[in-house]
GROMACS .gro file of C-alpha atoms in nm:
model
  324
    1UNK     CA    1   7.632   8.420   4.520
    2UNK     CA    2   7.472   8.114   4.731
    3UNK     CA    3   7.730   7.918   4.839
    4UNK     CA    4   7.614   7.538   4.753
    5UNK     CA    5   7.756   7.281   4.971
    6UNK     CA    6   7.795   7.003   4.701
    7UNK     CA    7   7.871   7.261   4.437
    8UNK     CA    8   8.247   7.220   4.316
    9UNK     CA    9   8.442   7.586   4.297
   10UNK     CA   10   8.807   7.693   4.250
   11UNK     CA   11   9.088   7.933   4.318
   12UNK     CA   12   9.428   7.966   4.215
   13UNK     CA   13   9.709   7.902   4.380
   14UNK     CA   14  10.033   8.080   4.266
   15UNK     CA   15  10.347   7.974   4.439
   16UNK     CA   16  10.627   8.265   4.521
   17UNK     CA   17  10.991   8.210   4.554
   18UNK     CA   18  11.099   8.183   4.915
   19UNK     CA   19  11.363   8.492   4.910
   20UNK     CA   20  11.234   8.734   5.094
   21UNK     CA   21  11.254   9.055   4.848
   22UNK     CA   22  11.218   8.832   4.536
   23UNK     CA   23  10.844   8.821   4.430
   24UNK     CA   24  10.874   8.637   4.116
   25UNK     CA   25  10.610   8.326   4.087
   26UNK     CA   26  10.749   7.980   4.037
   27UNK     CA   27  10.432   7.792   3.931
   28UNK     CA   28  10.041   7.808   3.978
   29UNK     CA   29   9.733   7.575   3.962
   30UNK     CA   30   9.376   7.557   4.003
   31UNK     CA   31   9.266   7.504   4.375
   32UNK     CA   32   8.946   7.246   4.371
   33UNK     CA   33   8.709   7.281   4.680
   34UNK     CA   34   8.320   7.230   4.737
   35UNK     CA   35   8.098   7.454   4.882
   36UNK     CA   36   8.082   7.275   5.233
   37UNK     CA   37   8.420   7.284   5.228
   38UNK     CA   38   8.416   7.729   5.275
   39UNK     CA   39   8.093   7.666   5.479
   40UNK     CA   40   8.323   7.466   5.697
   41UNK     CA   41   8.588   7.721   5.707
   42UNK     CA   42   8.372   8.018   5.798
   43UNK     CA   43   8.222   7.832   6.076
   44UNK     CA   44   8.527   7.721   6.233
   45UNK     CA   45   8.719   8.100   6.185
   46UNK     CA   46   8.418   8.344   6.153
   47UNK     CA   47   8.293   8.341   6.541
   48UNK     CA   48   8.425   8.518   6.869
   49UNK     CA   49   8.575   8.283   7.124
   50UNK     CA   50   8.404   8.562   7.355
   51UNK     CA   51   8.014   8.589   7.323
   52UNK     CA   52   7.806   8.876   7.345
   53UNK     CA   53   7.485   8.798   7.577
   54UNK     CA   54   7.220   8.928   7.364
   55UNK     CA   55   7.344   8.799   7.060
   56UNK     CA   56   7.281   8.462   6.885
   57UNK     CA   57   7.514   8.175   6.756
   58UNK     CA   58   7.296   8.147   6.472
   59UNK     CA   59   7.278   8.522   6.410
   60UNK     CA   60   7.671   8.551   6.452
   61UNK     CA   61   7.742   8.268   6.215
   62UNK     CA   62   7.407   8.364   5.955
   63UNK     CA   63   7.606   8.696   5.943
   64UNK     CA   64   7.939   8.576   5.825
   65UNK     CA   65   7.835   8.363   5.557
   66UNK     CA   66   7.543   8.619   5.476
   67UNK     CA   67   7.862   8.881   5.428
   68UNK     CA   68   8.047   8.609   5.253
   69UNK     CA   69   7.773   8.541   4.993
   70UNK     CA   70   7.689   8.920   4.952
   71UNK     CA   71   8.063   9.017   4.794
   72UNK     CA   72   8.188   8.709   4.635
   73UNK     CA   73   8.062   8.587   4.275
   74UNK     CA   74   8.128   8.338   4.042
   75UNK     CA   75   8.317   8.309   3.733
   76UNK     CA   76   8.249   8.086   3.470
   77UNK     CA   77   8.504   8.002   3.256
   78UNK     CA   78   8.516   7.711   3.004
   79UNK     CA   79   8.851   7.473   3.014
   80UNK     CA   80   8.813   7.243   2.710
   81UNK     CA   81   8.455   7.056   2.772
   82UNK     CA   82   8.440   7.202   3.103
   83UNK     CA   83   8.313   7.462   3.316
   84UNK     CA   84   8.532   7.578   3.610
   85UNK     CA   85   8.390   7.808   3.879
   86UNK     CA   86   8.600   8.067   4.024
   87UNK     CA   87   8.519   8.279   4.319
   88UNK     CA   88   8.584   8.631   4.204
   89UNK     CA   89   8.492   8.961   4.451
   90UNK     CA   90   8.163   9.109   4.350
   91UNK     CA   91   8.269   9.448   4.282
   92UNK     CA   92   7.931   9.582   4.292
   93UNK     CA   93   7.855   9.478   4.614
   94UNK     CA   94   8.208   9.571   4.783
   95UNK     CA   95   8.193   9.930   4.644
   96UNK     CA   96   7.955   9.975   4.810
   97UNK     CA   97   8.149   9.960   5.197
   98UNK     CA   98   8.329  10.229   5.320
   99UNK     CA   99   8.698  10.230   5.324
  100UNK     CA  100   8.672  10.066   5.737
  101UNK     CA  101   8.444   9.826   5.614
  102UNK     CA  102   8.609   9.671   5.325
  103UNK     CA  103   8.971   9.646   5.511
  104UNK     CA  104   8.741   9.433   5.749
  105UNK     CA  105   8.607   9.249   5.496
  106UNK     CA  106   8.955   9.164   5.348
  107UNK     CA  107   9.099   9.050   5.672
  108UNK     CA  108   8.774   8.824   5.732
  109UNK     CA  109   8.805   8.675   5.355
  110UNK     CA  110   9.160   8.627   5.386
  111UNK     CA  111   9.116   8.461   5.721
  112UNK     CA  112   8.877   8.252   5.548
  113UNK     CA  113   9.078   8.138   5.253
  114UNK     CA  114   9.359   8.034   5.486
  115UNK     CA  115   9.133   7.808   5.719
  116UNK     CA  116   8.999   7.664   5.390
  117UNK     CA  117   9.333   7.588   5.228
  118UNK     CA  118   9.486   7.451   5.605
  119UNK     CA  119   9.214   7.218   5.588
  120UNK     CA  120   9.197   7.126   5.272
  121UNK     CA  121   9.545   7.169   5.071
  122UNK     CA  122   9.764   7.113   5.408
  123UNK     CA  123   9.516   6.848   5.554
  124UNK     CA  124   9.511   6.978   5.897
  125UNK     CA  125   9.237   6.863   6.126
  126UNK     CA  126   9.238   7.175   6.333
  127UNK     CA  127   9.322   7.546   6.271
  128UNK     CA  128   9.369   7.703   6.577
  129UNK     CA  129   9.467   8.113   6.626
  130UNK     CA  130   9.836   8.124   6.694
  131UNK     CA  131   9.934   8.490   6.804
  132UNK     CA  132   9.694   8.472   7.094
  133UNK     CA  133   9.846   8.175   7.264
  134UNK     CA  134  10.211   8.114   7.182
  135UNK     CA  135  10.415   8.114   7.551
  136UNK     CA  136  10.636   8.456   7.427
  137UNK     CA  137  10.682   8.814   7.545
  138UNK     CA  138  10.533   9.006   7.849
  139UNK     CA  139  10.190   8.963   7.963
  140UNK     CA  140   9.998   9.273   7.894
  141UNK     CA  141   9.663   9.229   8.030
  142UNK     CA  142   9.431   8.897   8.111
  143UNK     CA  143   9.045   8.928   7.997
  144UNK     CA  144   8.784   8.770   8.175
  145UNK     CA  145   8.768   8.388   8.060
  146UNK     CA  146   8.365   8.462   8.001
  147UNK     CA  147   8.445   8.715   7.738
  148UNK     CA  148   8.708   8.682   7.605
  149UNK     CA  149   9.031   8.387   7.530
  150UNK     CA  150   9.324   8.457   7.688
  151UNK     CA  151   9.610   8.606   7.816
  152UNK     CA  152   9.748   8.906   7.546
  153UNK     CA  153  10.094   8.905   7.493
  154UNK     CA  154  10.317   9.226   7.371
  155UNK     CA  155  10.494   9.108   7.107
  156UNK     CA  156  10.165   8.935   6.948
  157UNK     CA  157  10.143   9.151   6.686
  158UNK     CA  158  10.454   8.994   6.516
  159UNK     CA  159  10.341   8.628   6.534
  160UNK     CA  160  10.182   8.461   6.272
  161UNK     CA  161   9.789   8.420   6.289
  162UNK     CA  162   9.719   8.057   6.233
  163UNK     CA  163   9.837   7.715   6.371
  164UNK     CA  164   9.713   7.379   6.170
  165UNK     CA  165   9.727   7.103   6.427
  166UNK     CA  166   9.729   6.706   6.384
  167UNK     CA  167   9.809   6.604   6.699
  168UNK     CA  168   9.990   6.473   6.893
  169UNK     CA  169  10.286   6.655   6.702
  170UNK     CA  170  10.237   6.750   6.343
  171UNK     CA  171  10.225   7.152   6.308
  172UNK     CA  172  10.219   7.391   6.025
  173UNK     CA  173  10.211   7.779   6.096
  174UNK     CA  174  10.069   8.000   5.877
  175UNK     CA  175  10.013   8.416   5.809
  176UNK     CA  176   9.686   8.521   5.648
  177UNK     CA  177   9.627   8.822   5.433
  178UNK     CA  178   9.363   8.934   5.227
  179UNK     CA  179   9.400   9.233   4.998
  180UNK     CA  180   9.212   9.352   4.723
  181UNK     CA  181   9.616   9.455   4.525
  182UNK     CA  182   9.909   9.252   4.581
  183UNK     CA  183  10.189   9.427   4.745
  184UNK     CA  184  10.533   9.384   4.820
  185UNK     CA  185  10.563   9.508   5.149
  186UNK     CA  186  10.257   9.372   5.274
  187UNK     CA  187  10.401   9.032   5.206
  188UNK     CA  188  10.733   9.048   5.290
  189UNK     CA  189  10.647   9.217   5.702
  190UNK     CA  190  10.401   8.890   5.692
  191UNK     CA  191  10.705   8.659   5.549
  192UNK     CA  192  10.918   8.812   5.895
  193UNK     CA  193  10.623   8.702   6.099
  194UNK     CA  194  10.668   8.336   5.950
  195UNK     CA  195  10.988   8.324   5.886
  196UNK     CA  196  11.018   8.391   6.332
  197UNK     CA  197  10.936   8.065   6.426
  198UNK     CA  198  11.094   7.726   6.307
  199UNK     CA  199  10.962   7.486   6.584
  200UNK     CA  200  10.672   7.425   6.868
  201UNK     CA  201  10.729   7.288   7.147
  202UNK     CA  202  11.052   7.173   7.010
  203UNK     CA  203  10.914   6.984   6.729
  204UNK     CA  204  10.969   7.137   6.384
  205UNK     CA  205  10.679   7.250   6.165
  206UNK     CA  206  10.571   7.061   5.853
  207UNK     CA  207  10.488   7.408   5.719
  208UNK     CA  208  10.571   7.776   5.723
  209UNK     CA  209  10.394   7.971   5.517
  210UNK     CA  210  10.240   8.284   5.406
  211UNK     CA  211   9.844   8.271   5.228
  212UNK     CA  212   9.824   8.624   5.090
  213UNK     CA  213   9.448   8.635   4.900
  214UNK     CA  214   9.450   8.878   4.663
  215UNK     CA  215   9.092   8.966   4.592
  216UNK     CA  216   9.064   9.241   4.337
  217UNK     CA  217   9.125   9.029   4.017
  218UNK     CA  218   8.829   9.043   3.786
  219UNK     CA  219   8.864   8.672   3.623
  220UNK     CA  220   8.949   8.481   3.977
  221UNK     CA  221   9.080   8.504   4.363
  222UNK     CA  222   9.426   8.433   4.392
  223UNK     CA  223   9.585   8.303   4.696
  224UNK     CA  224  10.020   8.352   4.665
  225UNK     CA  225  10.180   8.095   4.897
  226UNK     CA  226  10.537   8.220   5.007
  227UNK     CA  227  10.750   7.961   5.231
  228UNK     CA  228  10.984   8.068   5.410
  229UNK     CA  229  11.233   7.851   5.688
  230UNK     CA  230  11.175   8.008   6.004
  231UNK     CA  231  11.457   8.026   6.305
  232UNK     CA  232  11.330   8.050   6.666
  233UNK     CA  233  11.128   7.810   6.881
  234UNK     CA  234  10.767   7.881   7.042
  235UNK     CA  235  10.581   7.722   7.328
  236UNK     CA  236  10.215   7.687   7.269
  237UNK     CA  237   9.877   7.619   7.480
  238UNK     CA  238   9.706   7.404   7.250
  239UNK     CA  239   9.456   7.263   7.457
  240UNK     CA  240   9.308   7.633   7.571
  241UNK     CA  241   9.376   7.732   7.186
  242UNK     CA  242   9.129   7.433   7.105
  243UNK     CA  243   8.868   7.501   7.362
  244UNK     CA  244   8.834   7.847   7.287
  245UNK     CA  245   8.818   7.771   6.895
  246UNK     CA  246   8.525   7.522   6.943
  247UNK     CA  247   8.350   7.681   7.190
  248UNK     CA  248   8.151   7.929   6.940
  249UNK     CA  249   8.043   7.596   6.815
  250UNK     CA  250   7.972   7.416   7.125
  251UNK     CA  251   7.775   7.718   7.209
  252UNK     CA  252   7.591   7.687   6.894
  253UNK     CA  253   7.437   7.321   6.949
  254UNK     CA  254   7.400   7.391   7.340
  255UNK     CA  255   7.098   7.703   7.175
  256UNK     CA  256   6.944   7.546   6.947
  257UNK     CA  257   6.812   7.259   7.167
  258UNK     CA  258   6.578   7.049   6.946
  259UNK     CA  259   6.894   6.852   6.939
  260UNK     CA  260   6.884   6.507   6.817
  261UNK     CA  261   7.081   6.253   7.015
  262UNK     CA  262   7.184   5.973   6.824
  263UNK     CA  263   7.445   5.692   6.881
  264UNK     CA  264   7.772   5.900   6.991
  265UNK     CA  265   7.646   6.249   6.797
  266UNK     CA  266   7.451   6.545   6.950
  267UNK     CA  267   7.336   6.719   6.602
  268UNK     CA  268   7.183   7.046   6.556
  269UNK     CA  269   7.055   7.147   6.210
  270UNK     CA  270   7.117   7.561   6.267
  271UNK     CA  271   7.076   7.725   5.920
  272UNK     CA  272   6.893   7.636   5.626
  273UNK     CA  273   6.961   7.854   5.291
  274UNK     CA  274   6.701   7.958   5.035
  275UNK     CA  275   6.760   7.739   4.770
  276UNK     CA  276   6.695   7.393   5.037
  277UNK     CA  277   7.005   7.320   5.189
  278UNK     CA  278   7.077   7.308   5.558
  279UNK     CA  279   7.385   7.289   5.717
  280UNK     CA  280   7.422   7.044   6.022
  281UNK     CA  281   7.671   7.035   6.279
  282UNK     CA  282   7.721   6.763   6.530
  283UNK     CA  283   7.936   6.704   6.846
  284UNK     CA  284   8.056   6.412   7.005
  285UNK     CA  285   7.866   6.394   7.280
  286UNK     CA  286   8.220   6.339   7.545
  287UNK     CA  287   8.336   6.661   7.389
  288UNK     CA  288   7.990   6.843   7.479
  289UNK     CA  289   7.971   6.678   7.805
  290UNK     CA  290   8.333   6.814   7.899
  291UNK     CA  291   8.209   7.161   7.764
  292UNK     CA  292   7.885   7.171   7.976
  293UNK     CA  293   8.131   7.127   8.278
  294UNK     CA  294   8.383   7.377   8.187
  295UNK     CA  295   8.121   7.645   8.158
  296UNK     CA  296   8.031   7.606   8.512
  297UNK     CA  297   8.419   7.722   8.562
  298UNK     CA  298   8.484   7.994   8.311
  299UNK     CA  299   8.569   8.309   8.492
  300UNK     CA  300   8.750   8.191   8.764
  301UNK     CA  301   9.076   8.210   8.849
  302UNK     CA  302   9.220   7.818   8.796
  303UNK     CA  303   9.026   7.774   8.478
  304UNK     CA  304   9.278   7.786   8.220
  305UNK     CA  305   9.489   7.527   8.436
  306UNK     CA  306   9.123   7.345   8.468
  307UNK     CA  307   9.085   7.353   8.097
  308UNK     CA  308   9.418   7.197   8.090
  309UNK     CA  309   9.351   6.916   8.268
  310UNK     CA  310   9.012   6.814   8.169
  311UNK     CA  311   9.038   6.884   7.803
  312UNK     CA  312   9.414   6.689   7.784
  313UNK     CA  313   9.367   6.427   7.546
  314UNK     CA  314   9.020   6.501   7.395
  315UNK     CA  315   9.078   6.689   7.105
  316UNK     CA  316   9.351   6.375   7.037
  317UNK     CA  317   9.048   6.237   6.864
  318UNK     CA  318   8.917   6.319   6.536
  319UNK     CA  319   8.577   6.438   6.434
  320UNK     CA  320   8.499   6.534   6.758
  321UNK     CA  321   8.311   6.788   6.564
  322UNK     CA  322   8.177   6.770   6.207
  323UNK     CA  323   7.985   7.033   5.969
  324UNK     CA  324   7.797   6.914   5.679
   0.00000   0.00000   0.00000
């Protein structure tokens, strides 16, 4: 499929009961989104904080939504007068990954999915990698701020993956999974990984839930949405957590530089499709002026606490960075 940015497209959303061990499905409903809308998604989720030297912006992003395109379809099905769209896999296409390949695949769609429905369904301006930044367990190892985000915590692997923020305090935490079956035990080990956390930074979330996209259906992509109340508190680094999510994007505009400057915008048109439509992103040109000064920083030792206090009450603002 070509994913058209004003073309309107759907999923279903199937709500679970909240019990842990009881995987019976209270209600469902059609999930309306346009095509800029997953553009969006995969270009906020779908690049590295840490960026290979060699290797293009453009490239990195054309690949994502080049894999994207290559194993989902469409599925036209007629509701009364109308003609719904569903995203279904392309099972054509997948079969023909190896095993490696296609869990990768389903952890990228499923990442996806859940950045799509944060911003769209939950109405979160930001969705922001959680696991990697929480303030929790033992430092196991710091990375070189050029390559990659942060600090790597032990007990990482049983946080949650995604934080939707609308600051200055409205949080929802989420787990996302993408599998081509449902199953049981996948979703309940994610529903512990929710179910851990009840507040951040002492305020409670709006949200806890689980997005578990299953993928394999032939007639349309299912996401089940499982909420369970979670019980400790967590500390969180937003303002790194934000820098390193935009900076793939930053990055992006600062390449391409037949940039337009215009009012408060620095605009980039990056990728342009085969059937005529082109995908622009712009930054507000404070934001990109506080990232052209941070890079001079990155790699040594204060930066994180230098991030901290340049980047404070930026990303306070909204649209600091749109995709259209």
């Amino acid at each position: 499929m070509i994913i058209k940015k004003t073309e309107t497209y759907y999923l279903e959303l199937k709500e679970e009961d909240s019990k842990r061990d009881n995987h019976n499905i209270l209600n469902s409903n059609d999930f309306e989104f346009k095509g800029i809308d997953l553009l969006r998604a995969i270009a906020y989720m779908g690049m590295s904080p840490g960026k290979i030297a060699s290797f293009s912006r453009k490239k990195e992003l054309e690949f994502k939504i080049a894999m994207v395109e290559h194993v989902l379809d469409i599925n036209v099905v007629t509701v009364g007068s109308a003609k719904k769209k569903y995203i279904v896999l392309n099972e054509v296409n997948f079969s023909g990954f190896e095993s490696a390949e296609k869990r990768a695949i389903d952890f990228w769609l499923g990442m996806f999915f859940a950045t799509l429905l944060i911003q769209k369904q939950y109405k979160y301006n930001y969705a922001v990698h959680f696991s990697k930044y929480y303030q929790g367990g033992k430092s196991r190892h710091k990375f070189d701020f050029n390559k990659a985000i942060t600090t790597i915590k032990e007990d990482s692997k049983s946080a949650p993956d995604l934080l939707g923020l609308n600051l200055p305090n409205d949080f929802g935490l989420f787990e996302a999974k993408g599998c081509i079956k449902y199953d049981d035990q996948t979703m309940e080990h994610a529903y512990d990984q929710v179910k851990r956390f009840a507040t951040m930074d002492s305020v409670a979330f709006k949200h806890n839930n689980v997005l578990f996209s299953v993928l394999g259906d032939k007639d349309k992509i299912k996401i089940i949405c499982k909420d369970p109340q979670g019980e400790e508190g967590a500390d969180f680094d937003y303002i790194n957590a934000l820098f390193w999510q935009h900076k793939p994007l930053i990055e992006l505009v600062e390449e391409n530089r037949s940039i337009q400057k215009s009012h408060e915008y620095l605009s980039s048109e990056y990728i342009k499709f085969d059937d005529g439509n082109e995908l622009v992103v712009s930054v507000d040109s404070k934001l990109f002026e506080l990232y052209e000064k941070a890079f001079e920083y990155l790699g040594k030792d204060d930066a994180s606490d230098r991030i901290k206090k340049d980047f404070k009450d930026i990303f306070k603002g909204e649209n600091l960075i749109t995709i259209k």
